mmCIF file with all atom_site columns, C-alpha atoms in Angstrom:
data_model
loop_
_atom_site.group_PDB
_atom_site.id
_atom_site.type_symbol
_atom_site.label_atom_id
_atom_site.label_alt_id
_atom_site.label_comp_id
_atom_site.label_asym_id
_atom_site.label_entity_id
_atom_site.label_seq_id
_atom_site.pdbx_PDB_ins_code
_atom_site.Cartn_x
_atom_site.Cartn_y
_atom_site.Cartn_z
_atom_site.occupancy
_atom_site.B_iso_or_equiv
_atom_site.pdbx_formal_charge
_atom_site.auth_seq_id
_atom_site.auth_comp_id
_atom_site.auth_asym_id
_atom_site.auth_atom_id
_atom_site.pdbx_PDB_model_num
ATOM 1   C CA . ASP A 1 1   ? -16.068 31.867 79.625 1.00 70.00 ? 7   ASP A CA 1
ATOM 2   C CA . LYS A 1 2   ? -14.856 29.631 76.979 1.00 78.00 ? 8   LYS A CA 1
ATOM 3   C CA . ALA A 1 3   ? -13.842 32.471 74.585 1.00 79.00 ? 9   ALA A CA 1
ATOM 4   C CA . GLY A 1 4   ? -11.959 34.166 77.266 1.00 80.00 ? 10  GLY A CA 1
ATOM 5   C CA . ALA A 1 5   ? -10.425 31.052 78.243 1.00 80.00 ? 11  ALA A CA 1
ATOM 6   C CA . LEU A 1 6   ? -9.908  30.470 74.240 1.00 84.00 ? 12  LEU A CA 1
ATOM 7   C CA . ALA A 1 7   ? -7.996  33.282 73.814 1.00 82.00 ? 13  ALA A CA 1
ATOM 8   C CA . LEU A 1 8   ? -5.725  33.172 76.514 1.00 81.00 ? 14  LEU A CA 1
ATOM 9   C CA . LEU A 1 9   ? -4.920  29.236 75.967 1.00 81.00 ? 15  LEU A CA 1
ATOM 10  C CA . ALA A 1 10  ? -4.515  30.484 71.832 1.00 86.00 ? 16  ALA A CA 1
ATOM 11  C CA . ASP A 1 11  ? -1.241  32.323 72.252 1.00 83.00 ? 17  ASP A CA 1
ATOM 12  C CA . THR A 1 12  ? 0.082   29.628 74.673 1.00 84.00 ? 18  THR A CA 1
ATOM 13  C CA . ASP A 1 13  ? 2.497   27.048 73.529 1.00 87.00 ? 19  ASP A CA 1
ATOM 14  C CA . CYS A 1 14  ? 1.337   23.942 75.707 1.00 86.00 ? 20  CYS A CA 1
ATOM 15  C CA . ASP A 1 15  ? 0.099   20.577 75.418 1.00 87.00 ? 21  ASP A CA 1
ATOM 16  C CA . GLN A 1 16  ? -3.568  21.272 75.420 1.00 87.00 ? 22  GLN A CA 1
ATOM 17  C CA . ARG A 1 17  ? -3.645  24.137 73.133 1.00 89.00 ? 23  ARG A CA 1
ATOM 18  C CA . ALA A 1 18  ? -4.468  22.082 70.133 1.00 88.00 ? 24  ALA A CA 1
ATOM 19  C CA . ALA A 1 19  ? -7.296  19.916 72.152 1.00 90.00 ? 25  ALA A CA 1
ATOM 20  C CA . VAL A 1 20  ? -8.888  23.605 73.274 1.00 89.00 ? 26  VAL A CA 1
ATOM 21  C CA . LEU A 1 21  ? -8.948  24.777 69.647 1.00 90.00 ? 27  LEU A CA 1
ATOM 22  C CA . ALA A 1 22  ? -10.592 21.643 68.575 1.00 91.00 ? 28  ALA A CA 1
ATOM 23  C CA . ALA A 1 23  ? -13.142 21.076 70.997 1.00 89.00 ? 29  ALA A CA 1
ATOM 24  C CA . PHE A 1 24  ? -14.219 24.720 70.672 1.00 88.00 ? 30  PHE A CA 1
ATOM 25  C CA . GLU A 1 25  ? -14.057 24.282 66.914 1.00 88.00 ? 31  GLU A CA 1
ATOM 26  C CA . ALA A 1 26  ? -16.444 21.116 67.327 1.00 89.00 ? 32  ALA A CA 1
ATOM 27  C CA . GLU A 1 27  ? -18.939 22.995 69.342 1.00 87.00 ? 33  GLU A CA 1
ATOM 28  C CA . PHE A 1 28  ? -19.241 26.039 67.210 1.00 82.00 ? 34  PHE A CA 1
ATOM 29  C CA . ALA A 1 29  ? -18.281 25.257 64.133 1.00 80.00 ? 35  ALA A CA 1
ATOM 30  C CA . ASP A 1 30  ? -21.972 24.595 62.953 1.00 81.00 ? 36  ASP A CA 1
ATOM 31  C CA . HIS A 1 31  ? -23.663 26.889 65.555 1.00 77.00 ? 37  HIS A CA 1
ATOM 32  C CA . GLN A 1 32  ? -26.685 28.878 64.032 1.00 68.00 ? 38  GLN A CA 1
ATOM 33  C CA . ASP A 1 33  ? -24.664 32.284 65.566 1.00 72.00 ? 39  ASP A CA 1
ATOM 34  C CA . GLY A 1 34  ? -21.826 32.355 62.982 1.00 73.00 ? 40  GLY A CA 1
ATOM 35  C CA . ASN A 1 35  ? -19.775 34.958 64.412 1.00 81.00 ? 41  ASN A CA 1
ATOM 36  C CA . ILE A 1 36  ? -19.127 32.809 67.853 1.00 84.00 ? 42  ILE A CA 1
ATOM 37  C CA . ILE A 1 37  ? -16.408 30.740 65.464 1.00 90.00 ? 43  ILE A CA 1
ATOM 38  C CA . ASP A 1 38  ? -15.318 33.984 64.524 1.00 93.00 ? 44  ASP A CA 1
ATOM 39  C CA . THR A 1 39  ? -13.931 34.450 68.177 1.00 90.00 ? 45  THR A CA 1
ATOM 40  C CA . TRP A 1 40  ? -11.541 31.140 67.293 1.00 91.00 ? 46  TRP A CA 1
ATOM 41  C CA . PHE A 1 41  ? -10.811 32.367 63.536 1.00 94.00 ? 47  PHE A CA 1
ATOM 42  C CA . THR A 1 42  ? -9.488  35.588 65.684 1.00 94.00 ? 48  THR A CA 1
ATOM 43  C CA . VAL A 1 43  ? -7.665  33.964 68.717 1.00 90.00 ? 49  VAL A CA 1
ATOM 44  C CA . GLN A 1 44  ? -5.601  32.117 66.181 1.00 92.00 ? 50  GLN A CA 1
ATOM 45  C CA . ALA A 1 45  ? -5.037  34.894 63.701 1.00 94.00 ? 51  ALA A CA 1
ATOM 46  C CA . ILE A 1 46  ? -3.323  36.783 66.295 1.00 92.00 ? 52  ILE A CA 1
ATOM 47  C CA . CYS A 1 47  ? -1.297  33.878 67.948 1.00 90.00 ? 53  CYS A CA 1
ATOM 48  C CA . SER A 1 48  ? 2.843   34.628 67.701 1.00 87.00 ? 54  SER A CA 1
ATOM 49  C CA . ILE A 1 49  ? 3.895   31.016 68.397 1.00 87.00 ? 55  ILE A CA 1
ATOM 50  C CA . GLY A 1 50  ? 6.080   29.914 65.540 1.00 87.00 ? 56  GLY A CA 1
ATOM 51  C CA . GLY A 1 51  ? 6.988   33.406 64.262 1.00 82.00 ? 57  GLY A CA 1
ATOM 52  C CA . ALA A 1 52  ? 6.392   34.544 60.764 1.00 81.00 ? 58  ALA A CA 1
ATOM 53  C CA . PRO A 1 53  ? 6.347   31.546 58.530 1.00 86.00 ? 59  PRO A CA 1
ATOM 54  C CA . ALA A 1 54  ? 4.059   30.097 60.936 1.00 92.00 ? 60  ALA A CA 1
ATOM 55  C CA . ALA A 1 55  ? 2.030   32.928 61.120 1.00 94.00 ? 61  ALA A CA 1
ATOM 56  C CA . ARG A 1 56  ? 1.370   32.744 57.268 1.00 95.00 ? 62  ARG A CA 1
ATOM 57  C CA . ALA A 1 57  ? 0.616   29.024 56.975 1.00 95.00 ? 63  ALA A CA 1
ATOM 58  C CA . ARG A 1 58  ? -1.541  29.358 60.302 1.00 95.00 ? 64  ARG A CA 1
ATOM 59  C CA . LEU A 1 59  ? -3.209  32.237 58.361 1.00 97.00 ? 65  LEU A CA 1
ATOM 60  C CA . GLU A 1 60  ? -3.920  30.350 55.040 1.00 97.00 ? 66  GLU A CA 1
ATOM 61  C CA . GLU A 1 61  ? -5.126  27.356 57.047 1.00 96.00 ? 67  GLU A CA 1
ATOM 62  C CA . LEU A 1 62  ? -7.746  29.660 58.639 1.00 96.00 ? 68  LEU A CA 1
ATOM 63  C CA . MET A 1 63  ? -8.723  31.395 55.510 1.00 97.00 ? 69  MET A CA 1
ATOM 64  C CA . ALA A 1 64  ? -9.193  27.499 53.865 1.00 97.00 ? 70  ALA A CA 1
ATOM 65  C CA . HIS A 1 65  ? -11.534 26.488 56.857 1.00 94.00 ? 71  HIS A CA 1
ATOM 66  C CA . LYS A 1 66  ? -14.819 25.241 56.048 1.00 92.00 ? 72  LYS A CA 1
ATOM 67  C CA . CYS A 1 67  ? -16.293 27.903 58.086 1.00 92.00 ? 73  CYS A CA 1
ATOM 68  C CA . PHE A 1 68  ? -14.197 30.898 56.197 1.00 94.00 ? 74  PHE A CA 1
ATOM 69  C CA . THR A 1 69  ? -15.520 32.488 52.854 1.00 94.00 ? 75  THR A CA 1
ATOM 70  C CA . ILE A 1 70  ? -13.346 35.478 51.646 1.00 97.00 ? 76  ILE A CA 1
ATOM 71  C CA . THR A 1 71  ? -16.987 37.114 50.335 1.00 96.00 ? 77  THR A CA 1
ATOM 72  C CA . ASN A 1 72  ? -18.074 37.425 53.724 1.00 95.00 ? 78  ASN A CA 1
ATOM 73  C CA . PRO A 1 73  ? -16.681 40.476 55.499 1.00 96.00 ? 79  PRO A CA 1
ATOM 74  C CA . ASN A 1 74  ? -17.286 39.203 59.236 1.00 95.00 ? 80  ASN A CA 1
ATOM 75  C CA . LYS A 1 75  ? -14.955 36.242 58.466 1.00 95.00 ? 81  LYS A CA 1
ATOM 76  C CA . VAL A 1 76  ? -12.365 38.324 56.315 1.00 97.00 ? 82  VAL A CA 1
ATOM 77  C CA . ARG A 1 77  ? -12.019 40.640 59.515 1.00 96.00 ? 83  ARG A CA 1
ATOM 78  C CA . ALA A 1 78  ? -12.322 38.282 62.115 1.00 95.00 ? 84  ALA A CA 1
ATOM 79  C CA . VAL A 1 79  ? -8.734  36.768 60.810 1.00 96.00 ? 85  VAL A CA 1
ATOM 80  C CA . TRP A 1 80  ? -7.225  39.972 59.631 1.00 97.00 ? 86  TRP A CA 1
ATOM 81  C CA . ALA A 1 81  ? -8.879  42.798 61.572 1.00 93.00 ? 87  ALA A CA 1
ATOM 82  C CA . ALA A 1 82  ? -7.252  41.979 64.929 1.00 91.00 ? 88  ALA A CA 1
ATOM 83  C CA . LEU A 1 83  ? -3.684  41.600 63.525 1.00 93.00 ? 89  LEU A CA 1
ATOM 84  C CA . SER A 1 84  ? -3.311  45.594 63.312 1.00 90.00 ? 90  SER A CA 1
ATOM 85  C CA . THR A 1 85  ? -3.122  44.873 67.349 1.00 89.00 ? 91  THR A CA 1
ATOM 86  C CA . LYS A 1 86  ? -0.168  42.459 66.736 1.00 91.00 ? 92  LYS A CA 1
ATOM 87  C CA . PRO A 1 87  ? 2.448   43.975 65.118 1.00 91.00 ? 93  PRO A CA 1
ATOM 88  C CA . SER A 1 88  ? 4.635   41.002 65.560 1.00 89.00 ? 94  SER A CA 1
ATOM 89  C CA . VAL A 1 89  ? 2.449   38.800 63.732 1.00 92.00 ? 95  VAL A CA 1
ATOM 90  C CA . LEU A 1 90  ? 1.530   41.114 60.951 1.00 94.00 ? 96  LEU A CA 1
ATOM 91  C CA . TYR A 1 91  ? 4.535   42.838 60.165 1.00 94.00 ? 97  TYR A CA 1
ATOM 92  C CA . THR A 1 92  ? 6.694   40.000 58.675 1.00 93.00 ? 98  THR A CA 1
ATOM 93  C CA . PRO A 1 93  ? 7.474   39.712 54.907 1.00 95.00 ? 99  PRO A CA 1
ATOM 94  C CA . GLU A 1 94  ? 5.100   36.647 55.122 1.00 95.00 ? 100 GLU A CA 1
ATOM 95  C CA . VAL A 1 95  ? 2.149   38.215 56.445 1.00 96.00 ? 101 VAL A CA 1
ATOM 96  C CA . LEU A 1 96  ? 2.154   40.898 54.629 1.00 97.00 ? 102 LEU A CA 1
ATOM 97  C CA . ASP A 1 97  ? 2.497   39.138 51.539 1.00 96.00 ? 103 ASP A CA 1
ATOM 98  C CA . LEU A 1 98  ? -0.695  37.153 51.940 1.00 97.00 ? 104 LEU A CA 1
ATOM 99  C CA . LEU A 1 99  ? -2.122  39.928 53.148 1.00 98.00 ? 105 LEU A CA 1
ATOM 100 C CA . GLY A 1 100 ? -1.548  41.555 49.340 1.00 97.00 ? 106 GLY A CA 1
ATOM 101 C CA . ASP A 1 101 ? -2.904  38.858 48.289 1.00 97.00 ? 107 ASP A CA 1
ATOM 102 C CA . THR A 1 102 ? -5.982  38.952 50.651 1.00 98.00 ? 108 THR A CA 1
ATOM 103 C CA . ILE A 1 103 ? -6.813  42.583 49.564 1.00 98.00 ? 109 ILE A CA 1
ATOM 104 C CA . CYS A 1 104 ? -6.456  42.032 45.924 1.00 97.00 ? 110 CYS A CA 1
ATOM 105 C CA . GLU A 1 105 ? -9.256  38.830 46.171 1.00 97.00 ? 111 GLU A CA 1
ATOM 106 C CA . VAL A 1 106 ? -11.389 40.822 48.596 1.00 98.00 ? 112 VAL A CA 1
ATOM 107 C CA . ASP A 1 107 ? -11.588 43.886 46.369 1.00 98.00 ? 113 ASP A CA 1
ATOM 108 C CA . GLN A 1 108 ? -12.974 42.443 43.550 1.00 96.00 ? 114 GLN A CA 1
ATOM 109 C CA . ASN A 1 109 ? -15.913 41.903 45.518 1.00 96.00 ? 115 ASN A CA 1
ATOM 110 C CA . ASN A 1 110 ? -15.628 44.639 48.452 1.00 98.00 ? 116 ASN A CA 1
ATOM 111 C CA . PRO A 1 111 ? -14.243 47.634 48.297 1.00 98.00 ? 117 PRO A CA 1
ATOM 112 C CA . ASN A 1 112 ? -15.013 48.475 51.664 1.00 97.00 ? 118 ASN A CA 1
ATOM 113 C CA . LEU A 1 113 ? -13.649 45.990 53.100 1.00 98.00 ? 119 LEU A CA 1
ATOM 114 C CA . ALA A 1 114 ? -10.369 45.959 50.801 1.00 98.00 ? 120 ALA A CA 1
ATOM 115 C CA . SER A 1 115 ? -9.990  49.738 51.926 1.00 97.00 ? 121 SER A CA 1
ATOM 116 C CA . SER A 1 116 ? -10.485 48.846 55.644 1.00 97.00 ? 122 SER A CA 1
ATOM 117 C CA . LEU A 1 117 ? -7.599  46.185 55.272 1.00 98.00 ? 123 LEU A CA 1
ATOM 118 C CA . LEU A 1 118 ? -5.170  48.726 53.399 1.00 97.00 ? 124 LEU A CA 1
ATOM 119 C CA . LYS A 1 119 ? -5.880  50.955 56.390 1.00 97.00 ? 125 LYS A CA 1
ATOM 120 C CA . MET A 1 120 ? -3.902  48.620 58.655 1.00 96.00 ? 126 MET A CA 1
ATOM 121 C CA . LEU A 1 121 ? -0.719  49.777 55.899 1.00 96.00 ? 127 LEU A CA 1
ATOM 122 C CA . GLN A 1 122 ? -1.126  53.412 56.625 1.00 94.00 ? 128 GLN A CA 1
ATOM 123 C CA . ALA A 1 123 ? 1.768   53.971 59.080 1.00 93.00 ? 129 ALA A CA 1
ATOM 124 C CA . TRP A 1 124 ? 3.795   51.961 56.859 1.00 95.00 ? 130 TRP A CA 1
ATOM 125 C CA . ARG A 1 125 ? 6.486   54.289 56.426 1.00 95.00 ? 131 ARG A CA 1
ATOM 126 C CA . GLN A 1 126 ? 7.331   53.869 60.280 1.00 95.00 ? 132 GLN A CA 1
ATOM 127 C CA . LEU A 1 127 ? 8.508   49.930 59.858 1.00 95.00 ? 133 LEU A CA 1
ATOM 128 C CA . PRO A 1 128 ? 11.746  49.461 59.910 1.00 93.00 ? 134 PRO A CA 1
ATOM 129 C CA . PRO A 1 129 ? 13.812  49.798 56.511 1.00 93.00 ? 135 PRO A CA 1
ATOM 130 C CA . ALA A 1 130 ? 12.734  46.113 55.075 1.00 88.00 ? 136 ALA A CA 1
ATOM 131 C CA . LEU A 1 131 ? 9.433   46.068 56.666 1.00 94.00 ? 137 LEU A CA 1
ATOM 132 C CA . LYS A 1 132 ? 9.060   49.134 55.199 1.00 96.00 ? 138 LYS A CA 1
ATOM 133 C CA . GLU A 1 133 ? 9.544   48.066 51.605 1.00 96.00 ? 139 GLU A CA 1
ATOM 134 C CA . ASP A 1 134 ? 7.254   44.620 52.181 1.00 96.00 ? 140 ASP A CA 1
ATOM 135 C CA . ALA A 1 135 ? 4.477   47.018 53.334 1.00 97.00 ? 141 ALA A CA 1
ATOM 136 C CA . LYS A 1 136 ? 5.059   49.671 50.457 1.00 97.00 ? 142 LYS A CA 1
ATOM 137 C CA . ARG A 1 137 ? 4.679   46.828 47.729 1.00 97.00 ? 143 ARG A CA 1
ATOM 138 C CA . VAL A 1 138 ? 1.894   45.875 49.101 1.00 97.00 ? 144 VAL A CA 1
ATOM 139 C CA . LEU A 1 139 ? 0.090   49.299 49.086 1.00 98.00 ? 145 LEU A CA 1
ATOM 140 C CA . GLN A 1 140 ? 1.354   49.773 45.435 1.00 97.00 ? 146 GLN A CA 1
ATOM 141 C CA . ARG A 1 141 ? 0.006   46.115 44.072 1.00 97.00 ? 147 ARG A CA 1
ATOM 142 C CA . ALA A 1 142 ? -3.115  46.955 45.339 1.00 97.00 ? 148 ALA A CA 1
ATOM 143 C CA . LEU A 1 143 ? -3.056  50.040 43.679 1.00 97.00 ? 149 LEU A CA 1
ATOM 144 C CA . ASP A 1 144 ? -1.703  48.760 40.459 1.00 97.00 ? 150 ASP A CA 1
ATOM 145 C CA . ARG A 1 145 ? -3.765  45.753 40.206 1.00 95.00 ? 151 ARG A CA 1
ATOM 146 C CA . ASP A 1 146 ? -6.055  45.592 37.132 1.00 95.00 ? 152 ASP A CA 1
ATOM 147 C CA . GLY A 1 147 ? -9.545  46.277 38.418 1.00 95.00 ? 153 GLY A CA 1
ATOM 148 C CA . CYS A 1 148 ? -8.357  48.343 41.524 1.00 97.00 ? 154 CYS A CA 1
ATOM 149 C CA . SER A 1 149 ? -11.963 49.883 43.087 1.00 97.00 ? 155 SER A CA 1
ATOM 150 C CA . LYS A 1 150 ? -11.968 53.127 43.794 1.00 97.00 ? 156 LYS A CA 1
ATOM 151 C CA . ASN A 1 151 ? -12.050 52.826 47.591 1.00 96.00 ? 157 ASN A CA 1
ATOM 152 C CA . ALA A 1 152 ? -8.624  50.674 47.996 1.00 97.00 ? 158 ALA A CA 1
ATOM 153 C CA . GLY A 1 153 ? -7.121  52.923 45.140 1.00 97.00 ? 159 GLY A CA 1
ATOM 154 C CA . GLU A 1 154 ? -7.603  56.244 47.459 1.00 97.00 ? 160 GLU A CA 1
ATOM 155 C CA . ILE A 1 155 ? -6.425  54.511 50.633 1.00 97.00 ? 161 ILE A CA 1
ATOM 156 C CA . ALA A 1 156 ? -3.290  53.252 48.395 1.00 97.00 ? 162 ALA A CA 1
ATOM 157 C CA . SER A 1 157 ? -2.632  56.096 47.046 1.00 97.00 ? 163 SER A CA 1
ATOM 158 C CA . VAL A 1 158 ? -2.720  58.392 49.947 1.00 97.00 ? 164 VAL A CA 1
ATOM 159 C CA . ALA A 1 159 ? -0.632  55.948 52.247 1.00 97.00 ? 165 ALA A CA 1
ATOM 160 C CA . LEU A 1 160 ? 1.932   56.068 49.225 1.00 97.00 ? 166 LEU A CA 1
ATOM 161 C CA . ALA A 1 161 ? 1.873   59.533 48.790 1.00 95.00 ? 167 ALA A CA 1
ATOM 162 C CA . GLU A 1 162 ? 1.913   61.224 52.218 1.00 72.00 ? 168 GLU A CA 1
#
């Protein structure tokens, strides 16, 4: 299965990686089932190659891709939701900062999705001290944003109060 092979190869630092990702993108970017390209987004989003700076750059690249739309919940989930399974990628200052930007942008059009993204930070108190502060800042920023939705505000305030 192409998607399974892609998932294995996407987090492997090897010469074939870029070519396989490009071939999958070329084959499925314009496919009538737009969800197939979501796999391509997800396997790259959770990739740990290159550490935190590379992760942020990769996420920014994915969100700038022609198939990504911030107002499409499936695309946002494809890039962000699986990161909760990869704490080594999600819980870095660079990625948390970008997550905060994304939550604030998504909240303007889709409060349910923004609150879902905020739930990724509910266990922020269990993080190491420096990351704990970064995660707390994201929650506070979402809560303090002018126009913060009721949904996002509830999740952020509960997480901060716990």
